[in-house]
Coordinates of C-alpha atoms in Angstrom, one line a residue:
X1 CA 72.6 55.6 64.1
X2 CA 71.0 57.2 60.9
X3 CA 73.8 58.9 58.8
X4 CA 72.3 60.8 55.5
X5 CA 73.8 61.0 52.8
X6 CA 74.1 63.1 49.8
X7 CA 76.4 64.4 46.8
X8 CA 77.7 67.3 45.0
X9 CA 79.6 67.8 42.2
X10 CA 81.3 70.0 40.1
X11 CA 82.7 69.2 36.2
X12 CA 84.8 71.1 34.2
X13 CA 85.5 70.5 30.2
X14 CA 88.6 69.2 30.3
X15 CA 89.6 68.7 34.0
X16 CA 88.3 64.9 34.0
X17 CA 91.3 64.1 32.5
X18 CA 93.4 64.9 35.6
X19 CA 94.2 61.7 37.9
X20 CA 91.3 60.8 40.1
X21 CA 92.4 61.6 44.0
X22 CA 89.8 60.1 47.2
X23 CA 90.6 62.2 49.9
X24 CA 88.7 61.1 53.2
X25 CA 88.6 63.6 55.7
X26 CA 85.9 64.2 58.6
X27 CA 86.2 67.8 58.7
X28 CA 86.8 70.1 56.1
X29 CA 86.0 73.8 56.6
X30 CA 86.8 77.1 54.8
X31 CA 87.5 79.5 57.9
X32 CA 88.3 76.9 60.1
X33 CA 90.9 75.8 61.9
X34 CA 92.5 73.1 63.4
X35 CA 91.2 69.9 62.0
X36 CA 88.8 71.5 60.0
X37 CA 91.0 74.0 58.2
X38 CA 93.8 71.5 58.0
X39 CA 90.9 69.3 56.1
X40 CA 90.3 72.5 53.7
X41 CA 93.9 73.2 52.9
X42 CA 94.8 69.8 52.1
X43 CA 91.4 69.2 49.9
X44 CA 91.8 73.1 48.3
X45 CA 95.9 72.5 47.1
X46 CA 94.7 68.8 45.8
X47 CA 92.2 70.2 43.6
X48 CA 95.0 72.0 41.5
X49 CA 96.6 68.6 40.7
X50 CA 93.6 66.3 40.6
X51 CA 90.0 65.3 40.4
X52 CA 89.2 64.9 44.1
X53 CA 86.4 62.3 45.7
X54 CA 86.4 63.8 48.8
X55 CA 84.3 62.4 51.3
X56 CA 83.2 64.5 54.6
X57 CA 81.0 65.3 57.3
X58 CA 78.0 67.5 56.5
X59 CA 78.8 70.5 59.5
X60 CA 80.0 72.8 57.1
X61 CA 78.9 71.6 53.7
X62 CA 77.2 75.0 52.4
X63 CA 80.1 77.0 52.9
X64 CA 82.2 74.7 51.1
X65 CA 79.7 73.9 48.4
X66 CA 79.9 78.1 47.6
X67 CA 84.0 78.6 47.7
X68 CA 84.0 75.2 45.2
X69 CA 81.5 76.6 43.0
X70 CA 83.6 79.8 43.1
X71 CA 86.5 78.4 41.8
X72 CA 87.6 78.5 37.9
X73 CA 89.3 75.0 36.7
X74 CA 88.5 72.9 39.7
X75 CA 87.0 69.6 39.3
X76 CA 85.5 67.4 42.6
X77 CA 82.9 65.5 43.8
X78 CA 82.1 65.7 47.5
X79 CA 80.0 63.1 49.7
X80 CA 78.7 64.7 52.5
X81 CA 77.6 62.7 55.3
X82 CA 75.1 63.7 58.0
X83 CA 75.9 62.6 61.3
X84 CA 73.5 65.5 63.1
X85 CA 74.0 68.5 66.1
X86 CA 74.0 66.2 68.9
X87 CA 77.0 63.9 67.5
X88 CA 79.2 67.5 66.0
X89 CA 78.9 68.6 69.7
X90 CA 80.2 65.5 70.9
X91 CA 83.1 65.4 68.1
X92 CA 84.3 69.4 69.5
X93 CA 84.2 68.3 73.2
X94 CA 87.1 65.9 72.8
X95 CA 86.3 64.7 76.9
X96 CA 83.0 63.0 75.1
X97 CA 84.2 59.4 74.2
X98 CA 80.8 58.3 72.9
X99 CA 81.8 60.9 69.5
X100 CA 83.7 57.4 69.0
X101 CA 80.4 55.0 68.1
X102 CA 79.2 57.7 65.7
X103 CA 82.9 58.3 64.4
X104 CA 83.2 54.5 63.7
X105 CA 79.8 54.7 62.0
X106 CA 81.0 57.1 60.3
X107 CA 84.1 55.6 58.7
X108 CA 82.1 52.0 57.7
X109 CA 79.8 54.8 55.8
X110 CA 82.7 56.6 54.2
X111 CA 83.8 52.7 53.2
X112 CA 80.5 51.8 51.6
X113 CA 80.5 54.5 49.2
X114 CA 84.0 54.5 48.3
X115 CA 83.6 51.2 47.5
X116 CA 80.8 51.6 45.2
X117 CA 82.3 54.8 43.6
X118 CA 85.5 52.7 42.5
X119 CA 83.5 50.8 40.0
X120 CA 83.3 54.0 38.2
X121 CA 86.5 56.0 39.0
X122 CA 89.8 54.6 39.4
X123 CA 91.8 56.5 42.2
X124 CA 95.5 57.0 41.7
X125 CA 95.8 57.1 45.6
X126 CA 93.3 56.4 48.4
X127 CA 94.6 59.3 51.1
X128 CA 93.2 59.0 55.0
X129 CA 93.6 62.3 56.5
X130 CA 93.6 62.1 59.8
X131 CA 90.7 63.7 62.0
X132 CA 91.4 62.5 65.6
X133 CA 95.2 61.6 64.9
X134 CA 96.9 58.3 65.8
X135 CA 94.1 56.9 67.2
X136 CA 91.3 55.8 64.9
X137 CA 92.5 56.1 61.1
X138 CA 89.4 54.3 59.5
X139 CA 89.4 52.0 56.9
X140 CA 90.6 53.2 53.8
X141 CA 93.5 50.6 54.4
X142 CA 90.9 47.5 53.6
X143 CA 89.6 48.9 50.5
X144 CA 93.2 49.5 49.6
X145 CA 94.2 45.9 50.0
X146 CA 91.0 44.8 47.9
X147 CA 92.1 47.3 44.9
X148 CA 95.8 47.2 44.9
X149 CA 95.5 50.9 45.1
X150 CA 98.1 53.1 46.8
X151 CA 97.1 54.1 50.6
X152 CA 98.6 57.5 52.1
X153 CA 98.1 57.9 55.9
X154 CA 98.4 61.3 57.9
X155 CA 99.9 63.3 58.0
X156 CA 99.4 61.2 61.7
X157 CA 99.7 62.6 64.6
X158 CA 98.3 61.9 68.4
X159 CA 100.8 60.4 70.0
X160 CA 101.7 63.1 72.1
X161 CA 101.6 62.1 75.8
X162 CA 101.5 65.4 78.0
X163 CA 101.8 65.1 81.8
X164 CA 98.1 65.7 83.3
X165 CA 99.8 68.1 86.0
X166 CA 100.4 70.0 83.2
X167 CA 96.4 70.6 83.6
X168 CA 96.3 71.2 87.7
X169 CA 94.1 74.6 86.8
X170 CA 91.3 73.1 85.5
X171 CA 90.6 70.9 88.1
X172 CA 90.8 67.0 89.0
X173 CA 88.5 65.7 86.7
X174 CA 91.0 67.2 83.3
X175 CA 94.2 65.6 85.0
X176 CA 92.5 62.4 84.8
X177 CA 91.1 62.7 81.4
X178 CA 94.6 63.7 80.3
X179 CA 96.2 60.8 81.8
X180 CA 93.7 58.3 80.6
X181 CA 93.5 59.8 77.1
X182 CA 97.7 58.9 77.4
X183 CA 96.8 55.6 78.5
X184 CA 94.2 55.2 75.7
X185 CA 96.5 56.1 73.0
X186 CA 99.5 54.3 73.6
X187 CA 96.9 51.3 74.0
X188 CA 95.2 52.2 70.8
X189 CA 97.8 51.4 68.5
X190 CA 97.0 48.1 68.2
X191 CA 93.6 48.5 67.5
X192 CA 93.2 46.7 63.9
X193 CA 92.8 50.1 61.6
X194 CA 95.6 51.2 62.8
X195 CA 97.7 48.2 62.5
X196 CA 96.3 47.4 59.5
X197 CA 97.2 51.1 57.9
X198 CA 100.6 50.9 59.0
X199 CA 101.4 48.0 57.3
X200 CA 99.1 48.9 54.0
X201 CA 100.5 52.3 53.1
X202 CA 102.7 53.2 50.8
X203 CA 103.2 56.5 52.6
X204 CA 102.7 57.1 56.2
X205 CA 103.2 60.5 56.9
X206 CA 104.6 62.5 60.1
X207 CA 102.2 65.5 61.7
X208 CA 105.3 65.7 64.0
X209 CA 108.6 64.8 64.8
X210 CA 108.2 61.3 67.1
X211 CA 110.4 61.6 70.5
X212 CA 111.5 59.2 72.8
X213 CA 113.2 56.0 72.4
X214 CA 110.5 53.9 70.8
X215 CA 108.2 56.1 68.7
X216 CA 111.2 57.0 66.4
X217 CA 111.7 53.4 65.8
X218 CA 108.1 52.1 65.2
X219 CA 107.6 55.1 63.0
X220 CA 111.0 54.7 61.5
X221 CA 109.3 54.5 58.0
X222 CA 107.4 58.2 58.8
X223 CA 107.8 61.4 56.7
X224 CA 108.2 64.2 58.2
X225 CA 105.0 66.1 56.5
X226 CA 103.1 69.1 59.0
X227 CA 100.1 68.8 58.1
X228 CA 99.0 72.9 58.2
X229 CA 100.2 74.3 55.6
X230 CA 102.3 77.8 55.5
X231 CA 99.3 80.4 53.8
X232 CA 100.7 82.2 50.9
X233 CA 97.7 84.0 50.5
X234 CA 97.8 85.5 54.3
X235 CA 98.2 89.5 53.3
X236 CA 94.9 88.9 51.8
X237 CA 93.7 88.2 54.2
X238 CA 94.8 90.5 57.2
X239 CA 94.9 94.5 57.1
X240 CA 98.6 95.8 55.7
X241 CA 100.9 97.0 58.2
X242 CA 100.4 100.8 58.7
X243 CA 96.8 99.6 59.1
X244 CA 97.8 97.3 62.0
X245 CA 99.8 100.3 63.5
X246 CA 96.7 102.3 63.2
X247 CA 94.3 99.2 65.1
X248 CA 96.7 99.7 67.6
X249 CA 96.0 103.2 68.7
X250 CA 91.9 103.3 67.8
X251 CA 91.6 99.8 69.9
X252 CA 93.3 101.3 73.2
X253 CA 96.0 98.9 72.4
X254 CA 99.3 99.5 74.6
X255 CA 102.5 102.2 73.6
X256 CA 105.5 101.3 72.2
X257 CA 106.8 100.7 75.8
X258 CA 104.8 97.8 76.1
X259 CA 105.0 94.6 75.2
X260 CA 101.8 93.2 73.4
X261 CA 101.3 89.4 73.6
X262 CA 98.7 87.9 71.6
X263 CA 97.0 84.3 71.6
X264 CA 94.9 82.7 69.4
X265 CA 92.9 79.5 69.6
X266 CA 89.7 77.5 71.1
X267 CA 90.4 78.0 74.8
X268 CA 90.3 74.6 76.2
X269 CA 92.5 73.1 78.6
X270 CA 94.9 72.0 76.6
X271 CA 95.8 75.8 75.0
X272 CA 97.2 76.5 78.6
X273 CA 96.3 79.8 78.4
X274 CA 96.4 79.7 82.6
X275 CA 99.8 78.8 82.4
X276 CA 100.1 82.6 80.7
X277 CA 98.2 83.8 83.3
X278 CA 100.5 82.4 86.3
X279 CA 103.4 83.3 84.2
X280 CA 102.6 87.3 84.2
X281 CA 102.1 86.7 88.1
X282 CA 105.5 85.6 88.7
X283 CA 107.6 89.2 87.2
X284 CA 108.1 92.1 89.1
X285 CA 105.0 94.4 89.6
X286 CA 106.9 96.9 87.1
X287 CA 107.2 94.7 84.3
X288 CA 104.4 93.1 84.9
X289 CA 102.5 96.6 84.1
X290 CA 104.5 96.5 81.1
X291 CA 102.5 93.7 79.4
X292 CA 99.2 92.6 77.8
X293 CA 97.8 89.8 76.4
X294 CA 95.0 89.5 73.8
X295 CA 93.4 86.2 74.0
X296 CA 91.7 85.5 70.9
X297 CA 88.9 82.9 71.1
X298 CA 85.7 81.8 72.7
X299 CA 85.7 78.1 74.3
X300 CA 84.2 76.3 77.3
X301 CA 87.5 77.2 79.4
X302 CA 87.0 81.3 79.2
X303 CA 85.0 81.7 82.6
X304 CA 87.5 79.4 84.6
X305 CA 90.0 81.4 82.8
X306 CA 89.0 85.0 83.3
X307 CA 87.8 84.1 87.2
X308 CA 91.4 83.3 87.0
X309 CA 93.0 86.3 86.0
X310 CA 90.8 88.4 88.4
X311 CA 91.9 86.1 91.1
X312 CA 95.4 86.4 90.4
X313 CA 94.9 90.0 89.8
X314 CA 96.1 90.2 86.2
X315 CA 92.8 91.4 84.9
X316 CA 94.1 94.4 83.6
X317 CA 97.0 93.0 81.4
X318 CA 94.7 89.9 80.2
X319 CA 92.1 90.6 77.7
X320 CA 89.6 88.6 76.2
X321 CA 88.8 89.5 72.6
X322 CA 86.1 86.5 72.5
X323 CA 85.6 84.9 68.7
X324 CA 86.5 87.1 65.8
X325 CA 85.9 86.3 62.2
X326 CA 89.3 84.9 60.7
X327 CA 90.2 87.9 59.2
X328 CA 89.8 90.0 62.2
X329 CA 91.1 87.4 64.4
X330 CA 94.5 87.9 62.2
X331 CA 94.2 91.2 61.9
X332 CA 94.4 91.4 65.7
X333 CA 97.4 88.9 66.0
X334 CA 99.1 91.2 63.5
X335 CA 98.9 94.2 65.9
X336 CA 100.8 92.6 68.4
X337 CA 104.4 92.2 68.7
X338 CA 104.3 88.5 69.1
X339 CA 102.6 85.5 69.4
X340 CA 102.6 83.6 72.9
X341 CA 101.5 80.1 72.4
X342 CA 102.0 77.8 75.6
X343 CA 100.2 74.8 74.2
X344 CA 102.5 71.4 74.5
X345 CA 99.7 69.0 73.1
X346 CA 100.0 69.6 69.2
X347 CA 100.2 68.4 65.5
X348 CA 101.0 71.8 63.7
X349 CA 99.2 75.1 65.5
X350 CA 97.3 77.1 62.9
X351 CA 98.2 79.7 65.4
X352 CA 101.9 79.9 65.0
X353 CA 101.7 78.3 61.2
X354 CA 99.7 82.0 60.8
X355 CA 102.1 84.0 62.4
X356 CA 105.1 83.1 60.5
X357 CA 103.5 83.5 57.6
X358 CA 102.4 87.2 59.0
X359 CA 106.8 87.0 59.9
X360 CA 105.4 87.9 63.0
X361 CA 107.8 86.4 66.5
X362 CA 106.7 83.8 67.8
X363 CA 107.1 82.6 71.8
X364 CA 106.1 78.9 71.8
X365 CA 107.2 75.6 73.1
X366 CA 109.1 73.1 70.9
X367 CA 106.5 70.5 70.0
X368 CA 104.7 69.8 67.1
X369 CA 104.9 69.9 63.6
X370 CA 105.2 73.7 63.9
X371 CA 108.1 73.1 65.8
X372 CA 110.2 72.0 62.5
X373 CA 108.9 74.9 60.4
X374 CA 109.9 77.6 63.3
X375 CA 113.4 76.1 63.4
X376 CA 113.9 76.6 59.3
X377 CA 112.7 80.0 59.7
X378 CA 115.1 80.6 61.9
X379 CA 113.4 80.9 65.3
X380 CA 114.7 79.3 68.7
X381 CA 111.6 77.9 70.6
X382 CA 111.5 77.2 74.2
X383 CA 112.4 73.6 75.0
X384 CA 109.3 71.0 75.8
X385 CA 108.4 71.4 79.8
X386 CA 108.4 68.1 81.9
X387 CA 105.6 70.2 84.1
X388 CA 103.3 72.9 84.7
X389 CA 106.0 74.8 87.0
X390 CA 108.5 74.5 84.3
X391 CA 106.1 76.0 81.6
X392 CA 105.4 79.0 84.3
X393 CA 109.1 79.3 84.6
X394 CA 109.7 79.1 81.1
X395 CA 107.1 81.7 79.7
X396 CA 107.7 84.1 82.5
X397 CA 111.8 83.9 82.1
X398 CA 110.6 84.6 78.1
X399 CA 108.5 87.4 78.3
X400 CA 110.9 88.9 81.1
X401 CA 114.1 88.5 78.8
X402 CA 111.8 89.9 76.0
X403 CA 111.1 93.3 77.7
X404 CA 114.8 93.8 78.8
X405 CA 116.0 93.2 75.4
X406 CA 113.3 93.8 72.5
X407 CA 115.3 94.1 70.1
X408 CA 117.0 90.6 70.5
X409 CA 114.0 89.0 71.7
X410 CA 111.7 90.0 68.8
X411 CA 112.9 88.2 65.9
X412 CA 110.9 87.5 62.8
X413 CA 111.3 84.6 61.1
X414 CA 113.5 84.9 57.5
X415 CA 111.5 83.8 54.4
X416 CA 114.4 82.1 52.7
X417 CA 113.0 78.4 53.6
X418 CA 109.6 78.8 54.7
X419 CA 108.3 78.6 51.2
X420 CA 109.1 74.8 51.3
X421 CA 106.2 74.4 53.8
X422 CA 103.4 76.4 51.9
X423 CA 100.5 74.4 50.2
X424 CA 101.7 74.0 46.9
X425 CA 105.5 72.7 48.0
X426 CA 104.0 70.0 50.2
X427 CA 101.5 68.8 47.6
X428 CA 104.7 69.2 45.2
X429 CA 106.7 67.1 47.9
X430 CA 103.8 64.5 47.8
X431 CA 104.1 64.1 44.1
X432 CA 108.1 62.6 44.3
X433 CA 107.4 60.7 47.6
X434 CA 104.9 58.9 45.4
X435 CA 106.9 58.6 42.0
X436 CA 104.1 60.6 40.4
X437 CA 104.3 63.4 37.7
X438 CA 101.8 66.0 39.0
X439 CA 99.1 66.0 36.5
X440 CA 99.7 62.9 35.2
X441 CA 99.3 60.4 37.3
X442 CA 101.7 57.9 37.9
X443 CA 104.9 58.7 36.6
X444 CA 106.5 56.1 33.9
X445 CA 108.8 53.4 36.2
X446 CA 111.9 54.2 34.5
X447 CA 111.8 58.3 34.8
X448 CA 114.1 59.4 37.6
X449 CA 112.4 61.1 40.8
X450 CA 114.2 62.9 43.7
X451 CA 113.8 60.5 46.3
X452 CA 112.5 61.4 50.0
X453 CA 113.2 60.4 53.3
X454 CA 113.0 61.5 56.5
X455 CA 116.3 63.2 56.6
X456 CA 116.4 64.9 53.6
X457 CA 114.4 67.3 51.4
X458 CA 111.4 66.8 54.2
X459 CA 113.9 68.5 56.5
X460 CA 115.0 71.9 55.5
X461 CA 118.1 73.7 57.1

């Protein structure tokens, strides 16, 4: 396939003097989430250490060619590859498995360049963030071999293996997808890139905490690192309290008496936003009337989903906000009482990442990365359902407990260690895994660095 290619870059007096960083990352967006906003927070707290080469796919190059030009003591350059519409539509419907050719394509492009670009900069670290998590990492590990230059993977995540019943409302066809996309990721971690990355880097980093009795010991050498960040900046970018108070009442929102549930994300399958649905069906008709929930988000799931809630007869209690800009998407999540994320197949949810920093509640299963960061903050999560009738049970049984006891229920998270899982403390973090002194590169081999392991500093109370 034809993939074009072009550059930008950005030079500050002074700033080529920081340490040289190549970040690959497929996606990297400004308002984005998920993969593309984890690519944007990661590339955004880099640049305030380093030089960064970061090299990208073209979808959303404009908007992050103005917030860089926009920025005061940043230096960067950016290679943008073009991979077209057709493949970016196949890369967001993750049932396409032909994204795959043009993703490989991709990565021997991404190799190319790099490779040519090191005859004129010398990276302290060659850092491949992961786009479609344990499964294909690329090839930064080769060039890394070839240069003697230090190789960070992941955060890495992927190798969560949900059951497909979990899926039974979306039909046959996404039970089978789920179970061979299990099937394909245990098998896929032999492939040769990803064999060949575990044993090259120097730092192989965690999205999530590995379970079971084998992942923990093949990823015994893993950091703990969640790859989405805590937001520091989130009051700018949400309305202030007594505001939110007031988008209740203008909006139609519900009364203090009622318990408003909000839930944010691309609805697809795996969101589960049906198990929400069945979970309101199960309470009494009283409480039931008692509680709403705002979905936030567009996605190829929404008809199924709202067909679902008229069948069930929840239509009144389930509303569908559609897509809102980011800001108004938080703004709405801040006028609810609490988050309700039912989602079991995760790295780190932006979602629930956003609400603590709002210190909003949060209802949510224990999985993820987000699942570490809830726990420091104080929050007890639900535990991980085997099925899709223990999900129903478990959300239901939640939101029911909620209403009979608010005040118990709605707990916000406390700040005290949440500020080790903002931007600038994992960047910070990255720094003494790696032995380096922030703006210096590589620190001097007889200055003494806090070590980091699994089990320690990565892990706060």
């Amino acid at each position: 396939m034809k993939i074009v290619h072009r550059v930008f870059e950005q030079r500050q007096l002074g700033h080529d003097q920081r340490p040289c960083y190549f970040l690959n990352a497929y996606a990297v967006s400004v308002t984005g989430g998920s993969e593309p906003g984890m690519g944007f927070a990661w590339f955004s707290h880099l640049l305030k250490y380093h030089r960064v080469v970061l090299f990208t796919e073209a979808e959303f190059a404009e908007s992050l060619i103005a917030w860089v030009r926009d920025q005061e003591n940043v230096a960067c350059t950016i290679h943008f590859f073009d991979l077209g519409p057709k493949t970016r539509a196949r890369c967001w419907n993750q049932g396409d498995w032909r994204f795959y050719a043009a993703y490989w394509a991709y990565q021997r492009a991404v190799i190319r360049v790099a490779s040519v670009s090191m005859r004129t900069d010398r990276p302290i670290a060659l850092h491949q963030l992961n786009m479609i998590g344990f499964r294909e990492p690329g090839y930064f590990w080769c060039l890394a071999r070839a240069s003697g230059v230090p190789l960070i993977w992941g955060p890495v995540g992927g190798y969560n293996f949900p059951s497909g019943s979990l899926y039974h409302a979306y039909g046959a066809v996404a039970r089978w997808k789920q179970s061979l996309k299990n099937v394909l990721s245990l098998a896929s971690m032999l492939l040769p890139s990803v064999v060949g990355s575990y044993l090259t880097a120097s730092a192989l980093l965690l999205a999530i905490p590995p379970r079971g009795r084998i992942m923990p010991r093949v990823l015994r050498r893993g950091y703990l690192f969640p790859e989405t960040f805590l937001r520091s900046d989130i009051a700018s970018l949400t309305v202030q309290p007594r505001d939110a108070r007031l988008l209740k009442r203008t909006t139609g929102a519900p009364t203090d008496s009622v318990l408003l549930l909000a839930m944010l994300g691309k609805l697809v399958p795996r969101k589960l936003v049906d198990v929400a649905i069945d979970a309101l069906c199960t309470l009494s008709p009283s409480d039931r009337a008692r509680v709403r929930i705002d979905v936030i988000g567009d996605g190829p799931s929404r008809g199924l989903l709202e067909a679902l809630a008229k069948q069930r007869g929840v239509e009144e209690q389930v509303h569908f906000c559609g897509a809102l800009p980011h800001g108004q998407a938080l703004a709405r999540l801040q006028s609810a009482d609490m988050l309700l994320h039912c989602s079991v197949d995760e790295g780190t949810s932006h979602a629930v990442v956003e609400a603590l920093s709002l210190r909003m509640p949060v209802m949510a299963f224990d999985c993820g990365g987000h699942s570490i960061i809830a726990r420091s903050a104080g929050l007890v999560l639900l535990p991980m359902p085997q099925n899709r009738a223990q999900a129903v049970s478990a959300i239901a049984q939640a939101i029911s407990d909620t209403l009979e006891a608010p005040d118990t229920h709605l707990v916000k998270p406390t700040m005290k260690h949440l500020s080790l899982w903002t931007g600038k403390a994992r960047i910070d973090e990255l720094h003494r895994l790696m032995r380096w002194s922030p703006l210096a590169g590589p620190a001097d081999s007889n200055a003494q660095h806090a070590s980091t392991h699994p089990n320690s500093t990565l892990n706060p109370p």
